[in-house]
Structure formats: structure tokens, C-alpha cells
Tab-separated table of N, CA and C in Angstrom:
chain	number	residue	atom	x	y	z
A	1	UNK	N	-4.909	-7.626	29.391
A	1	UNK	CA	-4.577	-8.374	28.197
A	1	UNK	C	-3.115	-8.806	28.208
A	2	UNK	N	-2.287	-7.893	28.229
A	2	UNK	CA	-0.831	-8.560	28.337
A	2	UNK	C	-0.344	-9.301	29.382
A	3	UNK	N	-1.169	-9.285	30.623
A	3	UNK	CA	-0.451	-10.717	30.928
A	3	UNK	C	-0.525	-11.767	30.622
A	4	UNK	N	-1.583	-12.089	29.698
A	4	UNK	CA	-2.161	-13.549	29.121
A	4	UNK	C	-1.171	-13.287	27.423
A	5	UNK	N	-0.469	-12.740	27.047
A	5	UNK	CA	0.034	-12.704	25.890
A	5	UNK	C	0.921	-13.732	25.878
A	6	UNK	N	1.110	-14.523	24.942
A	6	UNK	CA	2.125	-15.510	24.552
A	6	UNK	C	2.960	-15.717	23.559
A	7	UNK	N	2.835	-14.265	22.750
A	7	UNK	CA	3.698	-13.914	21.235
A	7	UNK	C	3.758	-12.723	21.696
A	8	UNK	N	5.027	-12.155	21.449
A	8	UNK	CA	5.231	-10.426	21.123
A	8	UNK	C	6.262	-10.346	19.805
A	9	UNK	N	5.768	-9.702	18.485
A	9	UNK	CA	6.718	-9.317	17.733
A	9	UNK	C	6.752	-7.845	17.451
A	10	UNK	N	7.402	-7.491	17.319
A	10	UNK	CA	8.350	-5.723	16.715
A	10	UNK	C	9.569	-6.061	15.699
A	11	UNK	N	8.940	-6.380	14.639
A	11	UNK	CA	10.433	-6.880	13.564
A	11	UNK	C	10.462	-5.554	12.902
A	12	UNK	N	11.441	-5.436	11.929
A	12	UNK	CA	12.166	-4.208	11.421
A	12	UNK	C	11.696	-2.639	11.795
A	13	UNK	N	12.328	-2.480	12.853
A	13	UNK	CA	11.978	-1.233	13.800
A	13	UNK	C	13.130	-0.635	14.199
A	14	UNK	N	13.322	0.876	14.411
A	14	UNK	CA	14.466	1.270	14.679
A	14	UNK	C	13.943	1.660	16.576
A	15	UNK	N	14.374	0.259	17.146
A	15	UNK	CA	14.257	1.016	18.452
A	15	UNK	C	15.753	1.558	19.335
A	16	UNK	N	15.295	2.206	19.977
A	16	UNK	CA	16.158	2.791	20.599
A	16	UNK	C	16.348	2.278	22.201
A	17	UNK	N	15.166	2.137	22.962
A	17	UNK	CA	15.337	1.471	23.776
A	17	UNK	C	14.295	0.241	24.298
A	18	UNK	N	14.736	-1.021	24.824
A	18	UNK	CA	14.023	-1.733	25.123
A	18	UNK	C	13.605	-2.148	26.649
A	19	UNK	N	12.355	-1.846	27.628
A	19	UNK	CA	11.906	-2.414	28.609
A	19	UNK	C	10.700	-3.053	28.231
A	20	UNK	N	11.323	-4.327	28.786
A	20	UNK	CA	9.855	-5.326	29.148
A	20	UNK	C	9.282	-5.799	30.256
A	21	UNK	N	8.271	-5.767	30.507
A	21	UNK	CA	7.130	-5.487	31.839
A	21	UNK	C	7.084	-6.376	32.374
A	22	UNK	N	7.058	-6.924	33.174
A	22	UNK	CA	6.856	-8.386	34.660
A	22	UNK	C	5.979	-8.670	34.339
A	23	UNK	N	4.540	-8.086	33.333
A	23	UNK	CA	3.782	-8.569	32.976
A	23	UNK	C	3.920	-9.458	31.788
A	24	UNK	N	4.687	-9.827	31.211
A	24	UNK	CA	4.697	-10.730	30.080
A	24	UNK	C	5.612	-11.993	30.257
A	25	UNK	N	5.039	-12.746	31.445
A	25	UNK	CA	5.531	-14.152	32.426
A	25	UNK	C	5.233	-14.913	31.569
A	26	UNK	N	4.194	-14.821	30.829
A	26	UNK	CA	3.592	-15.867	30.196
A	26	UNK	C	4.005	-15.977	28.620
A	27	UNK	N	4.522	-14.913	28.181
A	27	UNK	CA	5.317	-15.033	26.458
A	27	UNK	C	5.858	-16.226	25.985
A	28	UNK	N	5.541	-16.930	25.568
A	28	UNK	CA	6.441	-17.859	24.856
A	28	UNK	C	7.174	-17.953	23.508
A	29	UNK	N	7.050	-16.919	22.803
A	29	UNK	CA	7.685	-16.311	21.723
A	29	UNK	C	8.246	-14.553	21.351
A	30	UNK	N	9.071	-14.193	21.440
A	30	UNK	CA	9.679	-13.114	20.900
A	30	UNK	C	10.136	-12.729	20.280
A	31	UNK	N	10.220	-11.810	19.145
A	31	UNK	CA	10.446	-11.543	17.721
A	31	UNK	C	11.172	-10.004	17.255
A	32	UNK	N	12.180	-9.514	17.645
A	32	UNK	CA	12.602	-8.386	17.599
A	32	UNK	C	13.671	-8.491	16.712
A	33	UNK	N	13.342	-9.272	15.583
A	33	UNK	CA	14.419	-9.229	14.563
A	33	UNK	C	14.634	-7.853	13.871
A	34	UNK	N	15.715	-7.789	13.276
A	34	UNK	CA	15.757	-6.629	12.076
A	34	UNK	C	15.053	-5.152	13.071
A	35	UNK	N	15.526	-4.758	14.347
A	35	UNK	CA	15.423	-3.644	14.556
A	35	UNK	C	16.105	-2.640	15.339
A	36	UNK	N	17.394	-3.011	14.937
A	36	UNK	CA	18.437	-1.913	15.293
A	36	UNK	C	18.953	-1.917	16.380
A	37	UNK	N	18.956	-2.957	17.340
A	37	UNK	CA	19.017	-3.291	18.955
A	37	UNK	C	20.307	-3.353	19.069
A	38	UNK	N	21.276	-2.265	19.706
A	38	UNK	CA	22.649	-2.160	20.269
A	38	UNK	C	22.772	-3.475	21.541
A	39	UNK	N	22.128	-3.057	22.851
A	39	UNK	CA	21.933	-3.868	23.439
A	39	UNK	C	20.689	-4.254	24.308
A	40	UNK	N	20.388	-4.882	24.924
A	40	UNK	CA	19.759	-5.462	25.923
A	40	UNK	C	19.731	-4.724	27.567
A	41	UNK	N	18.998	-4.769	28.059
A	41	UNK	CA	19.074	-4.817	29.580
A	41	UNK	C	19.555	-5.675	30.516
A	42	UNK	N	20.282	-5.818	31.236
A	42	UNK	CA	20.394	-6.874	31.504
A	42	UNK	C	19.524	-7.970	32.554
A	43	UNK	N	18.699	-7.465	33.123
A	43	UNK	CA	17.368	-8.089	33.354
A	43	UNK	C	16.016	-8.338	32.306
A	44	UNK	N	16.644	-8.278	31.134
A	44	UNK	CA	15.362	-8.380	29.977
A	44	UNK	C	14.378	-9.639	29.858
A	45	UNK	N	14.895	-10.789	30.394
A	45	UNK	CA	14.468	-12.364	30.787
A	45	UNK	C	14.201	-12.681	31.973
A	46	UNK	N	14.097	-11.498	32.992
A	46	UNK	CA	14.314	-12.525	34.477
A	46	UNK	C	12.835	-12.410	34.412
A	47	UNK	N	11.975	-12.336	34.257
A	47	UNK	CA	10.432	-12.608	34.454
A	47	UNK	C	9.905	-12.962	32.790
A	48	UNK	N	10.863	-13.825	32.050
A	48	UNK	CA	10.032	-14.586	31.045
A	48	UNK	C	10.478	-15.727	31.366
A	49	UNK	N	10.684	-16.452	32.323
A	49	UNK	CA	10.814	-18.196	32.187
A	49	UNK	C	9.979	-18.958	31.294
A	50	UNK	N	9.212	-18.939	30.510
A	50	UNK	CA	8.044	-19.680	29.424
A	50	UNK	C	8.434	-19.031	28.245
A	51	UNK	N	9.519	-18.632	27.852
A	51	UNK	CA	9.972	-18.321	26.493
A	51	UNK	C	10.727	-19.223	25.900
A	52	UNK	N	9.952	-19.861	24.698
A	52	UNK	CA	10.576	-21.270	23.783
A	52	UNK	C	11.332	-20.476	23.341
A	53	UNK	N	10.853	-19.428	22.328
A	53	UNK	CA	11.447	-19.045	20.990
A	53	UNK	C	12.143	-17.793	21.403
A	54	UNK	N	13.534	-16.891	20.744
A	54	UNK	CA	14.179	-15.812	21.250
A	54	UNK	C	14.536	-15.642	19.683
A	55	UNK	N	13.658	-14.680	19.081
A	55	UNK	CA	14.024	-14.117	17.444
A	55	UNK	C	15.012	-12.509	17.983
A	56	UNK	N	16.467	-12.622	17.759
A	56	UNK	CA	17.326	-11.388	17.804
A	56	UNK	C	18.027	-11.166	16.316
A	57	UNK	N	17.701	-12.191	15.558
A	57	UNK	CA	18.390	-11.993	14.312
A	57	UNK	C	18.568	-10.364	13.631
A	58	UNK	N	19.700	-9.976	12.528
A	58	UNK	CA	19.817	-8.732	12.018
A	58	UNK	C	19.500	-7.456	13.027
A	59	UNK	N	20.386	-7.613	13.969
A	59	UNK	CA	20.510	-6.567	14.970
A	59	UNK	C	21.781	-5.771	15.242
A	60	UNK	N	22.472	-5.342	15.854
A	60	UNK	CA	23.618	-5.028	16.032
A	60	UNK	C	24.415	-5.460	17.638
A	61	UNK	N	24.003	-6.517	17.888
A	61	UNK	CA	23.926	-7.337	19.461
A	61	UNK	C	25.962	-7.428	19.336
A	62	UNK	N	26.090	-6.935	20.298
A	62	UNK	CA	27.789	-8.010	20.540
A	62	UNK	C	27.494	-9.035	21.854
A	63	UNK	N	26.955	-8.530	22.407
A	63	UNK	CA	26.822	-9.656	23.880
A	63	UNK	C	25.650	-9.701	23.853
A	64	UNK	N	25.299	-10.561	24.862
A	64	UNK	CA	23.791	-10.828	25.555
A	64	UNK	C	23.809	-11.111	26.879
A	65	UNK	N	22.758	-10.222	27.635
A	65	UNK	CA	22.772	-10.188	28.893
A	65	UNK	C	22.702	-11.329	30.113
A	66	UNK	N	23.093	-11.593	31.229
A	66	UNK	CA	23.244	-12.410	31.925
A	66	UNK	C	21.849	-13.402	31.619
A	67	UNK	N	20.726	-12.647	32.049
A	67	UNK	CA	19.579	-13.174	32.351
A	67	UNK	C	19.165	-14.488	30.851
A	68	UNK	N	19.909	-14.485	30.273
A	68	UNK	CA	19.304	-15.456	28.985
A	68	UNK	C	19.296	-16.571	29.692
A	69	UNK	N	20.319	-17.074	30.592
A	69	UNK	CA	20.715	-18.298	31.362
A	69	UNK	C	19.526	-18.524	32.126
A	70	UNK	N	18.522	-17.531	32.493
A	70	UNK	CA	17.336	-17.691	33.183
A	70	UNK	C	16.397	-18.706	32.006
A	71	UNK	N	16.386	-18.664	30.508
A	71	UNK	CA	15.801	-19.187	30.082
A	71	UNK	C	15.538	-20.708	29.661
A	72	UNK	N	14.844	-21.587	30.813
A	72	UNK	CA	15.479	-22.543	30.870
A	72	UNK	C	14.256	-23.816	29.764
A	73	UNK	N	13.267	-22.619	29.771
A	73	UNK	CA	12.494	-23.210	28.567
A	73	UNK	C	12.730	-23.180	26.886
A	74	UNK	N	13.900	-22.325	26.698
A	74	UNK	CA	14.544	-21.972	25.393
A	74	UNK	C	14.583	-23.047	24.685
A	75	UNK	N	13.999	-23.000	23.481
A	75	UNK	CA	14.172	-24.427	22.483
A	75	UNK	C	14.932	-23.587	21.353
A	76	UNK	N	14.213	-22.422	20.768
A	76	UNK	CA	14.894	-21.557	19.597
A	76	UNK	C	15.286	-20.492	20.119
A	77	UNK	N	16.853	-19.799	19.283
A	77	UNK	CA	17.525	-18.777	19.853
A	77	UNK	C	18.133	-18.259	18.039
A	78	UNK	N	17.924	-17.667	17.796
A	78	UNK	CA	18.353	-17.197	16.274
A	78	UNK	C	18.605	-15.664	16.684
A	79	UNK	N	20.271	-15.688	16.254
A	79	UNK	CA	21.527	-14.834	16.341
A	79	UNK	C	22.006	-14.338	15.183
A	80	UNK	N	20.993	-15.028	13.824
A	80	UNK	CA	22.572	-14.477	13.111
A	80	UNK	C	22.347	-13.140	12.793
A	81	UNK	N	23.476	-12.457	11.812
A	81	UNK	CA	23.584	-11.034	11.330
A	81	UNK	C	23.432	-9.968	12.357
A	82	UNK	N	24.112	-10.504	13.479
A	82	UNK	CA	24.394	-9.616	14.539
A	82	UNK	C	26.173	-9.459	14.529
């Protein structure tokens, strides 16, 4: 099932840490607003190239990892209240 997924959301969640699987090539939306995210991995994008949308809003982000530059299908990127 998850490699055919094309939405993943986890909004207001206190996570602690985030890995995402080589299996989710095909995502084109992500939604991890409002859940406590210090930072990123810094390979967190290199196997989503088909991601329009990047929801990080109300997080606690100061940077973002190299790999965003991988996203070359990015149309939406919503940052704020970080």
C-alpha cells in the first residue's frame, strides 16, 4: 500500500523523530504541520521527487535540510510559525 500513497498527513503531533521510507516515491503531498518538529534529516526528500505540496507550518524548524533542493516538483511550501 504505501508505495502507491500520494498524501501523508500527521498534523498536531508531538513527534520526536522523523524517518521516511524510499517507499513513498510517489507522495505528492505532505502535511506535518503543528507537530513539534526541531529538525529534519537531512536526506528526508531525496526519494520524494513527486512532492507538489510541503505543509511544515507551526513547528519549531530553524533550517531545512539540503535535500529540499531535490524537490523539483514543489509548487507549495508553507513555513510559517516556525
Amino acid at each position: 500500500v504505501w508505495p502507491h500513497a500520494t498524501q501523508f498527513s500527521c498534523i498536531n503531533n508531538s513527534l520526536t523523530g522523523i524517518s521516511i521510507s524510499d517507499y513513498l516515491y510517489n507522495l505528492k503531498r505532505l502535511n506535518l504541520a503543528t507537530s513539534k518538529i526541531v529538525s529534519l534529516p537531512d536526506d528526508i526528500f531525496a526519494f520524494m521527487q513527486n512532492l507538489t505540496t510541503l505543509n511544515l507550518q507551526q513547528n519549531e524548524l530553524t533550517k531545512l535540510p539540503q535535500s529540499i533542493n531535490l524537490l523539483s516538483k514543489l509548487e507549495r511550501l508553507t513555513l510559517n510559525g516556525n
